[in-house]
Coordinates of C-alpha atoms and ligand atoms in Angstrom, one line a residue:
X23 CA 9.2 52.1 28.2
X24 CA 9.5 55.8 26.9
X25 CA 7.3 56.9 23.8
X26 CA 8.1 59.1 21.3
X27 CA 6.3 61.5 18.7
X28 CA 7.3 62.4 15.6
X29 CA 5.6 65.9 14.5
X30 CA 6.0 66.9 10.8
X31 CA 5.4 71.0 10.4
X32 CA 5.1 71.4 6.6
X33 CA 5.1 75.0 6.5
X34 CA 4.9 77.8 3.6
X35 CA 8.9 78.6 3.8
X36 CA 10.0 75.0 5.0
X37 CA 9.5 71.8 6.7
X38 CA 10.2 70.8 10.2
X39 CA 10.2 67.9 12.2
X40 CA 10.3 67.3 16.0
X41 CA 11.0 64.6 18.4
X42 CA 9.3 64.7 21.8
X43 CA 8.9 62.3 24.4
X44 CA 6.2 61.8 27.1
X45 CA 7.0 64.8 28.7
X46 CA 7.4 67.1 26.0
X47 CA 10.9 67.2 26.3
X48 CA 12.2 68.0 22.7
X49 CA 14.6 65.7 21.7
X50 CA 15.2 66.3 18.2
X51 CA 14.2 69.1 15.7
X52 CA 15.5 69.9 12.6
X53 CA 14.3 72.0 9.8
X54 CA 15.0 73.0 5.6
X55 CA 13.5 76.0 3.5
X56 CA 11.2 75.2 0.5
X57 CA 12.1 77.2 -2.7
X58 CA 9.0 79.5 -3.4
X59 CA 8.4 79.3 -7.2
X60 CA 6.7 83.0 -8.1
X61 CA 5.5 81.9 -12.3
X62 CA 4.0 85.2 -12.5
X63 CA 2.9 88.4 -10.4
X64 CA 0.4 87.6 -7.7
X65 CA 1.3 83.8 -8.2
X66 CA 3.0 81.4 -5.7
X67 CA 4.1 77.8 -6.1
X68 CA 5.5 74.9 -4.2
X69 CA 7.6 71.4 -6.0
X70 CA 5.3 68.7 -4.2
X71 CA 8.3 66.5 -4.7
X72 CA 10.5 68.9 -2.7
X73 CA 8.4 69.6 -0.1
X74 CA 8.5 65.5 0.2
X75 CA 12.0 65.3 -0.3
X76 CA 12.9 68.0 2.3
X77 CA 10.3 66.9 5.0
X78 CA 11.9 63.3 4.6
X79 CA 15.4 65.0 5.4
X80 CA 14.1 66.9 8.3
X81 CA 12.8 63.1 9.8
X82 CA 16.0 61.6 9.2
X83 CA 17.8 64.6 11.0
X84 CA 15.4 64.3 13.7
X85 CA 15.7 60.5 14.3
X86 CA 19.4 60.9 14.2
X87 CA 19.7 63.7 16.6
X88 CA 17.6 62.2 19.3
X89 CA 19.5 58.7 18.5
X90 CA 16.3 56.8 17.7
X91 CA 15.4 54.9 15.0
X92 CA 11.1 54.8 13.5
X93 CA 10.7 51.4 15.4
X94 CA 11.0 53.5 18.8
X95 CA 8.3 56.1 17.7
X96 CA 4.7 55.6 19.3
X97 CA 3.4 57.7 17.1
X98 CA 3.5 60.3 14.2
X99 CA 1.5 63.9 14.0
X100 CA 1.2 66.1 10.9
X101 CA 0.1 69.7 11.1
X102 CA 0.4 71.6 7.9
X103 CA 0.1 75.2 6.0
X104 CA -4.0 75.1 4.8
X105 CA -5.7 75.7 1.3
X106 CA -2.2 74.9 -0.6
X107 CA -3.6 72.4 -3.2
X108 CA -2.0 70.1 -6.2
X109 CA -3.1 66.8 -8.5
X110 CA -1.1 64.3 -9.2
X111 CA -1.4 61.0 -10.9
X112 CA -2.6 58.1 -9.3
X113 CA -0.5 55.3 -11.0
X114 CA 2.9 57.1 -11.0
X115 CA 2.2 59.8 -8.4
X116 CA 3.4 62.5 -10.2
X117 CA 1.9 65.6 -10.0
X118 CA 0.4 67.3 -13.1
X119 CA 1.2 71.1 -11.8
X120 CA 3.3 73.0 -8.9
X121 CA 1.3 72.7 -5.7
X122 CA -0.5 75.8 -5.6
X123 CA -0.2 78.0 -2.8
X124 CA -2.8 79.6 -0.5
X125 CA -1.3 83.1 -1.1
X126 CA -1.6 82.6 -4.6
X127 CA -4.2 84.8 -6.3
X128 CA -3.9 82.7 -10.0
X129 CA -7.6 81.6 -9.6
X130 CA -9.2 84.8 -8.9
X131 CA -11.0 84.4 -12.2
X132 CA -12.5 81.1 -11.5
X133 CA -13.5 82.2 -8.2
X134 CA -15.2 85.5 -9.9
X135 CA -17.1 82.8 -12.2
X136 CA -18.6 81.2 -9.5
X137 CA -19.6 83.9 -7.6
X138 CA -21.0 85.1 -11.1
X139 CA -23.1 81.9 -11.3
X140 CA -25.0 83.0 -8.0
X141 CA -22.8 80.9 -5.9
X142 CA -21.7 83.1 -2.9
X143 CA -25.0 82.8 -0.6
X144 CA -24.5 78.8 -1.1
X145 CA -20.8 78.6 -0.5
X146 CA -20.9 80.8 2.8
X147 CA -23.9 78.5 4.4
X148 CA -22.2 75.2 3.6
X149 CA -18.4 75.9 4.6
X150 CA -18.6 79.3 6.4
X151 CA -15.8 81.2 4.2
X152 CA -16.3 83.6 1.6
X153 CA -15.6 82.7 -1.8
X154 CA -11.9 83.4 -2.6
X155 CA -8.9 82.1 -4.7
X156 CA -7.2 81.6 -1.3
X157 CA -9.2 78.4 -0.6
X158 CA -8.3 75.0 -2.4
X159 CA -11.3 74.5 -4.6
X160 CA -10.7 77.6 -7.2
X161 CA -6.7 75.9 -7.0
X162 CA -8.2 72.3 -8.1
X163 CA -10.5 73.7 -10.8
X164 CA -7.6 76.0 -12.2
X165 CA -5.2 73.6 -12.5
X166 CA -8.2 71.1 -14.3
X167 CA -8.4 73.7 -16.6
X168 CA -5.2 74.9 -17.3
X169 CA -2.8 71.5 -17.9
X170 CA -3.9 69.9 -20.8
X171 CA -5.6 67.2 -20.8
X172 CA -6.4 66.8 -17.0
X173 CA -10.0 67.5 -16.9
X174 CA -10.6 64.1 -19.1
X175 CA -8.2 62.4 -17.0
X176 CA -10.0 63.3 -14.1
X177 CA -13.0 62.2 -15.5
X178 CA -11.5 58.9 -16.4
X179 CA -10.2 58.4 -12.3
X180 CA -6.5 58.6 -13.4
X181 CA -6.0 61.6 -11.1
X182 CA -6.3 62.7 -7.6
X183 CA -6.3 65.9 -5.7
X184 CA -6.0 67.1 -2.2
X185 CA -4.0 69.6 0.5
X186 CA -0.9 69.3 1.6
X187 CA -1.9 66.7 4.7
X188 CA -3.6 64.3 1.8
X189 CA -0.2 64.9 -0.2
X190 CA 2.2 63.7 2.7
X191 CA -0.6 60.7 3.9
X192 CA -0.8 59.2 1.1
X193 CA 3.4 59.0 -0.1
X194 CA 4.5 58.1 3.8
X195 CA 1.5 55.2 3.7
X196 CA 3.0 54.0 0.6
X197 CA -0.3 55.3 -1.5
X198 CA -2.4 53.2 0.9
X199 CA -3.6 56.2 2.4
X200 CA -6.1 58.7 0.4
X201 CA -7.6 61.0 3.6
X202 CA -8.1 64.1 5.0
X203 CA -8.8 65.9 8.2
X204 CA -11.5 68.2 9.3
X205 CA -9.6 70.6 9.6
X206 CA -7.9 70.6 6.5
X207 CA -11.6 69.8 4.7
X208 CA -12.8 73.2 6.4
X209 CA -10.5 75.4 4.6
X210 CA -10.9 73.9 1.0
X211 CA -14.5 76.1 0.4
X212 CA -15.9 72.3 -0.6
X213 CA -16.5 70.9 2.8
X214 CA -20.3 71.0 4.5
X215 CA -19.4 72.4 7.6
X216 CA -22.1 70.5 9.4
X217 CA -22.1 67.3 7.4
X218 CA -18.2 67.4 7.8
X219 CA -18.4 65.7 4.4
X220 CA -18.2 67.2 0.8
X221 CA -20.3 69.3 -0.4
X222 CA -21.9 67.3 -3.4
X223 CA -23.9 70.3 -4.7
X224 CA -20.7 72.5 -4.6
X225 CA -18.6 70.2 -6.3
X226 CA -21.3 70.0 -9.1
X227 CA -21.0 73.5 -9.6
X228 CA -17.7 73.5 -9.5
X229 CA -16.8 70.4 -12.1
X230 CA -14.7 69.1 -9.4
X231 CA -15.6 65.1 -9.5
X232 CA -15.9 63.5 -6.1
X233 CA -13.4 60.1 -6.8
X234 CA -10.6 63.4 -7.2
X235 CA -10.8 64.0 -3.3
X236 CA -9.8 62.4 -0.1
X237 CA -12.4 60.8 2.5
X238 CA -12.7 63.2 5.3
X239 CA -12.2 61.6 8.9
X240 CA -11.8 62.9 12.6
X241 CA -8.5 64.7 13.2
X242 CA -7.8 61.7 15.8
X243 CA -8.1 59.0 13.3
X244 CA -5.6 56.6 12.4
X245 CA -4.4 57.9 9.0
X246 CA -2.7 55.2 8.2
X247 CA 1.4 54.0 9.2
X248 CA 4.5 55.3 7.7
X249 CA 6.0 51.8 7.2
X250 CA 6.2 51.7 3.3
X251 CA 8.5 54.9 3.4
X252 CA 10.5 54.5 7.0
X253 CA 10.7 50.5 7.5
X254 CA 8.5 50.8 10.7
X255 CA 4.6 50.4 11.2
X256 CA 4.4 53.5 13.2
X257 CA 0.7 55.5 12.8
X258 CA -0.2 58.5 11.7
X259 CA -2.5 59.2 14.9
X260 CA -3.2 63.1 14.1
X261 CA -3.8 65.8 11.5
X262 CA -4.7 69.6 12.2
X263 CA -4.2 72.3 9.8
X264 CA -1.8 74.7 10.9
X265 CA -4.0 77.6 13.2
X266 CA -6.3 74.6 14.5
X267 CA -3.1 72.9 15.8
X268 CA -2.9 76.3 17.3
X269 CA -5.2 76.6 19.3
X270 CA -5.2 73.2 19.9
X271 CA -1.7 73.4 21.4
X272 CA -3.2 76.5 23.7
X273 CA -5.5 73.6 25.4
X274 CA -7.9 76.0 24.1
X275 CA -11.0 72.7 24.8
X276 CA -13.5 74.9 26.0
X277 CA -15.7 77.6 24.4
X278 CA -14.4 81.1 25.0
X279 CA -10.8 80.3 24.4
X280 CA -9.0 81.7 22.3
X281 CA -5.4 82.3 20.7
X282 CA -3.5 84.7 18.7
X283 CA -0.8 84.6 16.3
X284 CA 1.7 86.7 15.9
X285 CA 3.7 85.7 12.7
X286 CA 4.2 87.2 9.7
X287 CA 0.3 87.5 9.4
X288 CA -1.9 87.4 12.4
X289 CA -4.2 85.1 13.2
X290 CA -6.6 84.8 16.0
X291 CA -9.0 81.9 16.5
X292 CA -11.6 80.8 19.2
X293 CA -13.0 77.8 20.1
X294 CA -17.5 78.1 19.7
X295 CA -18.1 74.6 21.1
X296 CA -20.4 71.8 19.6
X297 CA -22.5 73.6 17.3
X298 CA -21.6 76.1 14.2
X299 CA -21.6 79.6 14.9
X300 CA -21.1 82.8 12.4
X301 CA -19.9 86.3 13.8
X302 CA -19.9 89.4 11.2
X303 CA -16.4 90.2 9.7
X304 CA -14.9 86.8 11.2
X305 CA -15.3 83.3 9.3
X306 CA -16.5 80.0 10.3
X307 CA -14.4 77.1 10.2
X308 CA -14.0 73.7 11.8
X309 CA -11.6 73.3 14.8
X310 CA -11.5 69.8 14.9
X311 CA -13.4 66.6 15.1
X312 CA -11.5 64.6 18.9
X313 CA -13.1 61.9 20.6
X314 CA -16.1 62.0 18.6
X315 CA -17.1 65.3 19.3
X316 CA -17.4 68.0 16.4
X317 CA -15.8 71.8 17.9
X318 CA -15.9 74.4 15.8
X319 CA -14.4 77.6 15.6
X320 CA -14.6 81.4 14.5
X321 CA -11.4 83.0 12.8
X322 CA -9.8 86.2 12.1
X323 CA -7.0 86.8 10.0
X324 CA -4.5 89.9 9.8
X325 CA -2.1 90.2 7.1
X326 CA 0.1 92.5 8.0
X327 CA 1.5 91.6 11.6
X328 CA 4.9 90.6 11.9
X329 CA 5.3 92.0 8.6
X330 CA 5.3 95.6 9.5
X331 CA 8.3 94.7 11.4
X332 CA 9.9 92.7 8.5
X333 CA 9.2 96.6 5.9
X334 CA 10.6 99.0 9.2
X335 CA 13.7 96.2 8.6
X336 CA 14.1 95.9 5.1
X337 CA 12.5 98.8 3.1
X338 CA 12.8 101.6 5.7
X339 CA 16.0 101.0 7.7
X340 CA 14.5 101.9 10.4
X341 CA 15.6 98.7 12.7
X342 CA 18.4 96.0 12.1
X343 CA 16.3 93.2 13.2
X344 CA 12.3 92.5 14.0
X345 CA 13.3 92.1 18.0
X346 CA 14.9 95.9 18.2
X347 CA 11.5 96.8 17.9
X348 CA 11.0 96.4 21.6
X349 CA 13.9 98.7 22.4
X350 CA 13.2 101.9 20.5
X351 CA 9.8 101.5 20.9
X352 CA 10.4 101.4 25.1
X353 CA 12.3 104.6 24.4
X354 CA 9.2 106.8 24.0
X355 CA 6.1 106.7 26.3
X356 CA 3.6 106.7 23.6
X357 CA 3.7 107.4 20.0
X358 CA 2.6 111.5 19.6
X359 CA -0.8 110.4 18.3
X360 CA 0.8 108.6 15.6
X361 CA -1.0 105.7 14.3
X362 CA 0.5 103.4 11.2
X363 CA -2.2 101.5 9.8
X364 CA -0.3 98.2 8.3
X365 CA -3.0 97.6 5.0
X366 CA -0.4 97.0 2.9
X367 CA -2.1 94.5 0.5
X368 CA -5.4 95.9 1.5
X369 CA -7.5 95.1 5.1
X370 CA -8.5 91.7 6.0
X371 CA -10.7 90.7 9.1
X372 CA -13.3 92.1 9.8
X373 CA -12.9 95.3 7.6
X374 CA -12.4 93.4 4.3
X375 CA -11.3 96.6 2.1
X376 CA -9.0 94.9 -1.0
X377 CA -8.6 98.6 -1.8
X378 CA -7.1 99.5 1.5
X379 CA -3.5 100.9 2.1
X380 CA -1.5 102.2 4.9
X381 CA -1.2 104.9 6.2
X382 CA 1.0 106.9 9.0
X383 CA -1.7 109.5 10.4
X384 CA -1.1 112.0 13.1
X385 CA 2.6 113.1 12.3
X386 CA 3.7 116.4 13.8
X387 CA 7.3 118.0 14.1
X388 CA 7.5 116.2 17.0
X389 CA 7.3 112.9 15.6
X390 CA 10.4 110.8 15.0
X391 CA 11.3 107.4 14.3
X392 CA 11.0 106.1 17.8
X393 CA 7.4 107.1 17.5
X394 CA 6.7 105.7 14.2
X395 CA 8.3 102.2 15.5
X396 CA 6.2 102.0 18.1
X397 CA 3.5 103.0 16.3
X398 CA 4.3 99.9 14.5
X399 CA 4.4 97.7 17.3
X400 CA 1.0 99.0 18.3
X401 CA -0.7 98.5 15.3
X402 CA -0.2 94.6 16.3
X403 CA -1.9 95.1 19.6
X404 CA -4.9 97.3 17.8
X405 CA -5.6 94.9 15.0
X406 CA -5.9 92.1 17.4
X407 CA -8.5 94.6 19.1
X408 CA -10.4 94.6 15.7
X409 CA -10.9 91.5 15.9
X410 CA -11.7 91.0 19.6
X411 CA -14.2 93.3 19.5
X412 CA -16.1 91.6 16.7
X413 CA -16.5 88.6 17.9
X414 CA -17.9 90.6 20.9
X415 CA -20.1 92.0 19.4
X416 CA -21.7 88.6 18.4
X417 CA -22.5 88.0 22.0
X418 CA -21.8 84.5 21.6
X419 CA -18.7 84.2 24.6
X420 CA -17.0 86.4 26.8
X421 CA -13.3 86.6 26.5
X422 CA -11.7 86.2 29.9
X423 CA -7.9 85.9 28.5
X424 CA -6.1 85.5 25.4
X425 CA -3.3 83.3 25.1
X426 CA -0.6 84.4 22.6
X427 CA 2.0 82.5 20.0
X428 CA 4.4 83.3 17.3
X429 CA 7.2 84.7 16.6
X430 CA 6.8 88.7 17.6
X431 CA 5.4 87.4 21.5
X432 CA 8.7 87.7 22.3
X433 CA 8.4 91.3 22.5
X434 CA 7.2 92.2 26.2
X435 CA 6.2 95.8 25.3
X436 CA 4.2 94.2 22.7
X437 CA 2.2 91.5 25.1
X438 CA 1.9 94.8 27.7
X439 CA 0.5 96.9 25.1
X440 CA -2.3 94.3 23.6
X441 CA -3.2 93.6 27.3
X442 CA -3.6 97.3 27.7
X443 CA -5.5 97.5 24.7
X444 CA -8.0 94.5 24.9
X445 CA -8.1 95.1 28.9
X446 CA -7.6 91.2 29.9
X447 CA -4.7 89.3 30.5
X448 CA -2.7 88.2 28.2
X449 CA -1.2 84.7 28.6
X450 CA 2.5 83.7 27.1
X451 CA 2.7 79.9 27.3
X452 CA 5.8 77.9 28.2
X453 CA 6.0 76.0 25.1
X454 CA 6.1 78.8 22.4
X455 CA 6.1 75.8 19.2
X456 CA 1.8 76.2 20.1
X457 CA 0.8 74.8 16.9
X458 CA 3.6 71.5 15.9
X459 CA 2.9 70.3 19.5
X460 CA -0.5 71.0 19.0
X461 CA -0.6 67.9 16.9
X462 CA 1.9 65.9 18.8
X463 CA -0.1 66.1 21.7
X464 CA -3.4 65.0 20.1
X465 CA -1.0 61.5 18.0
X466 CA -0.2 61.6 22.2
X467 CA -4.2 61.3 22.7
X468 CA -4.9 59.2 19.9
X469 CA -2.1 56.5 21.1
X470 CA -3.4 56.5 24.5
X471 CA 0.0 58.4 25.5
X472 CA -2.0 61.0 27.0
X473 CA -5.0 59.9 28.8
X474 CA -8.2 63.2 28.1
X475 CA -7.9 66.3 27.2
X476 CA -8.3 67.7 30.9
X477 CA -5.2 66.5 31.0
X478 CA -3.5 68.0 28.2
X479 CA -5.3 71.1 29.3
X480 CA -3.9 70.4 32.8
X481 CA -0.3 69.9 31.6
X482 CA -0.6 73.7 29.6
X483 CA 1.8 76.4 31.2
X484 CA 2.0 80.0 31.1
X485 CA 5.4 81.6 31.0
X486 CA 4.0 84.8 32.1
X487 CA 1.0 87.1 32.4
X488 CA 0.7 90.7 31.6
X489 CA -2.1 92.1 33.1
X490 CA -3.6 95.1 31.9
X491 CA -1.6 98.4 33.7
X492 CA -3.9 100.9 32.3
X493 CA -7.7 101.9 32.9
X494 CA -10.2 101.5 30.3
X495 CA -10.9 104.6 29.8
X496 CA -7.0 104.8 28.3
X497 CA -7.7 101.7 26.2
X498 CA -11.0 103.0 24.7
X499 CA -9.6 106.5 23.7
X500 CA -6.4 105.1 22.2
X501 CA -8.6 102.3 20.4
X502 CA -10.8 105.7 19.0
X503 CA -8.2 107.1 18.1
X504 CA -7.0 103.8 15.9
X505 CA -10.2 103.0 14.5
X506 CA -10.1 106.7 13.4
X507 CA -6.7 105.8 11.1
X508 CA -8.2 102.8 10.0
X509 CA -10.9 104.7 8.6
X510 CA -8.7 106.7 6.3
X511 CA -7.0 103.6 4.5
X512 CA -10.2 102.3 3.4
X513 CA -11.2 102.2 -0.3
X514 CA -8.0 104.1 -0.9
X515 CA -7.2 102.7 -4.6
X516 CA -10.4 103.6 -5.9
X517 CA -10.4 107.0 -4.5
X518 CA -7.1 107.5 -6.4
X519 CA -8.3 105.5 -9.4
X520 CA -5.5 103.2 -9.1
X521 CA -6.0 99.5 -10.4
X522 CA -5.5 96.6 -7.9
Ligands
ADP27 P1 5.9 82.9 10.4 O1 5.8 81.5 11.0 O2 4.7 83.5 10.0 O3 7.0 83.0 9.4 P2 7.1 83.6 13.0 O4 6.1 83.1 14.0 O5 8.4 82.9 12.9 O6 6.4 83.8 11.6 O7 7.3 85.1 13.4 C1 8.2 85.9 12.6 C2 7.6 87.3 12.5 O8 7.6 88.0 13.8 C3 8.4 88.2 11.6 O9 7.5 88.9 10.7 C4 9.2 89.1 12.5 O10 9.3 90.4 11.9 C5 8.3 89.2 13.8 N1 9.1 89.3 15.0 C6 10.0 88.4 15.5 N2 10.5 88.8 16.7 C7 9.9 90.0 17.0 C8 9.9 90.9 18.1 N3 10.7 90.6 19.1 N4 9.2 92.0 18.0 C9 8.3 92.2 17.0 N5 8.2 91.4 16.0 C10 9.0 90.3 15.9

């Protein structure tokens, strides 16, 4: 008999769902945008009840396009956007605030308090990250101590919290459900990396009680079965957070491999095998926790990738759409020694400057906007460098190939160019949807559908490889010449004495 997945994507702009069967044929897939609620400058918010409401739609539509019904599914994979955090009640299950989103910088201030309490050394040697309002604890605590009320109700057990995984467990389980993955856990700034469990000392300091959260449980658990909400005991049989299902769809299993992203941010991520490791610039996280075994992960992200493409677009007019990049670009040999440095919103890994803006260095009378767009596209394929070359310098893995996702890997010149640039090949997969499959092929694992993970890793495909064209010698002087740019961003509000 033929099995099914159902994967549910519940992304930052909108909810997916896909059918696959056995052979990752896709047999359904549909998709709806979530309204982004902006309260206040700097401040981003989801409905929880829409993001429900919509990813229920998107598994109707699914079902119905690939003419099944929930009683022919073997199984059901979530992969999610991390850190996004909300409360709700426990009796009603109504949330108490907007779900707050990772980008959101609201809790800043509660972070800052933390940090002012001596916290930082503690928080980076339990969880790996570095304190920040973009993880879900400073979300929690803000939202106890902004609705009224809440803090005592948490206190009392009338409330619980969670991420976005938690949020969809425990309403497709019909509230039977109160878990969360690894993976999720790593990214909250609450979870002992090594213990995989909460960090009770953290959450002391934090005034977040412990019978608010989820248990934490392998990533290959059985999170419970959708029957209360579709009619059908089908189980949840996996749960990544979003760049984890990543390179979890890349087969990346063994230490050294690695993936980038290219989306509208960028980010790169590479399996470090059984035991923690920590590189300068990069953080720490968990990758996942299959078959028993704990792997863990290093992480850079880039905020400006796709994005630079998406301001050429929209606020320069340089380009009618993000894939005409690849054509001007391919019209001039190299770029003049122009370099646009993308720190639009400041640098992120591993440079870390929130005072950081861009910059177009090196324009002549030469220079015109063929140049400048492919100085654009570049800057892709030099950021990724940043971060390849840090984890280098750790010395903790060689990197023999990097295998490459998102939306902007479309762009040949651009897989060319970061082959170029990093020297190795660069791998395009078959199946471009890296990280929804990601989890759909561990539910496959969990279920028995799939028998190890050789052979998942067996069944991964490239699409094509770019191997690098030019000496290193090329790459090295071009890469000088970026690092050079990069240079000139950095600390740029405070040198003009402009507020951030
Ligand atoms: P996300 O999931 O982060 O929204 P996607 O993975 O869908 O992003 O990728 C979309 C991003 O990729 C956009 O920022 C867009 O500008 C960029 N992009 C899409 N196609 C290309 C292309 N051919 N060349 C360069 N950039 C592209």
């Amino acid at each position: 008999m033929a099995k099914y997945i159902l994967g549910i994507d519940e992304g930052t702009t909108g909810a997916r769902t896909f059918i696959i069967d056995e052979n990752s044929n896709v047999l359904g897939l549909a998709a709806g945008e979530l309204t982004q609620h902006y309260p206040r400058p700097g401040w981003i918010e989801h409905d929880p009840m829409e993001i429900l409401t919509v990813q229920y739609e998107t598994m109707r539509a699914a079902l119905r396009q690939a003419k099944l019904t929930p009683a022919d599914l073997t199984a059901v994979a979530i992969t999610n956007q991390r850190e996004t955090a909300l409360v709700w009640e426990k009796d009603t299950g109504r949330p108490i605030y907007n779900a707050i989103v990772w980008a959101s910088r609201q809790s800043t201030p509660v972070v800052e308090k933390w940090v002012e309490k001596g916290l930082a050394d503690k928080i980076e040697e339990s969880t790996g990250l570095i304190p920040d309002a973009y993880y879900s604890a400073s979300k929690i605590a803000w939202i106890l101590d902004n609705v009224e009320g809440a803090r005592e109700r948490a206190e009392k057990g009338e409330l619980l919290a969670g991420t976005i995984d938690t949020w969809l467990i425990w309403n497709l389980t019909g509230r039977k459900s109160f878990v969360t993955d690894v993976s999720n856990g790593a990214r909250t700034m609450m979870m002992s990396m090594e213990d995989l469990d909460w960090d009770a000392e953290l959450l002391e300091a934090y005034g977040i009680p412990r019978h608010l959260l989820a248990d934490i449980v392998p990533s290959d658990s059985i999170f419970g079965d959708i029957e209360a909400s579709f009619g059908s005991p089908v189980p949840i049989a996996s749960v990544l957070g979003d760049q984890q299902a990543g390179l979890f769809g890349q087969a990346a299993y063994s230490p050294g491999q690695c993936k980038m992203t290219y989306g509208t941010a960028g980010v790169f991520d590479i399996n470090v095998g059984a035991e923690v490791a920590r590189v300068d610039g990069l953080t720490a996280s968990v990758a996942w926790k299959v078959q028993g075994q704990k792997t863990y992960e290093i992480e850079g992200v880039l905020f400006a990738m796709g994005k630079t493409m998406q301001w050429l677009r929209d606020d320069l007019n340089l380009i009618h759409a993000a894939p005409d990049s690849e054509w001007y670009a391919g019209q001039v040999p190299d770029t003049g020694g122009v370099y646009l440095v993308p720190a639009f919103t400041g640098l992120g890994a591993p440079a870390w400057d929130p005072y950081a803006r861009a910059v177009i260095a090196g324009i002549s009378n030469a220079t015109t906007r063929l140049h400048i767009i492919r100085a654009a596209v570049e800057s892709m394929a030099y950021q990724t460098r940043d971060l390849v070359d840090a984890f280098l310098a750790s010395g903790l893995h060689a990197i023999p190939e990097l295998r490459v996702d998102g939306g902007a890997v479309k762009n040949n010149l651009l897989c060319q160019l970061q082959a170029d640039i990093l020297q190795i090949p660069v791998v395009r997969p078959r199946i471009s949807e890296a990280t929804v499959f990601g989890t759909m092929l561990l539910s496959g694992l969990t279920t028995g559908i799939f028998e190890s993970l050789d052979h998942l890793a067996s069944q991964w495909q490239a699409e094509r490889v770019f191997e690098p064209q030019q000496s290193k010698d090329w790459a090295d002087a071009h890469y000088h010449g970026w690092r050079e740019a990069r240079e000139l961003t950095m600390g740029w509000t405070k040198k003009i004495g402009q507020e951030i």
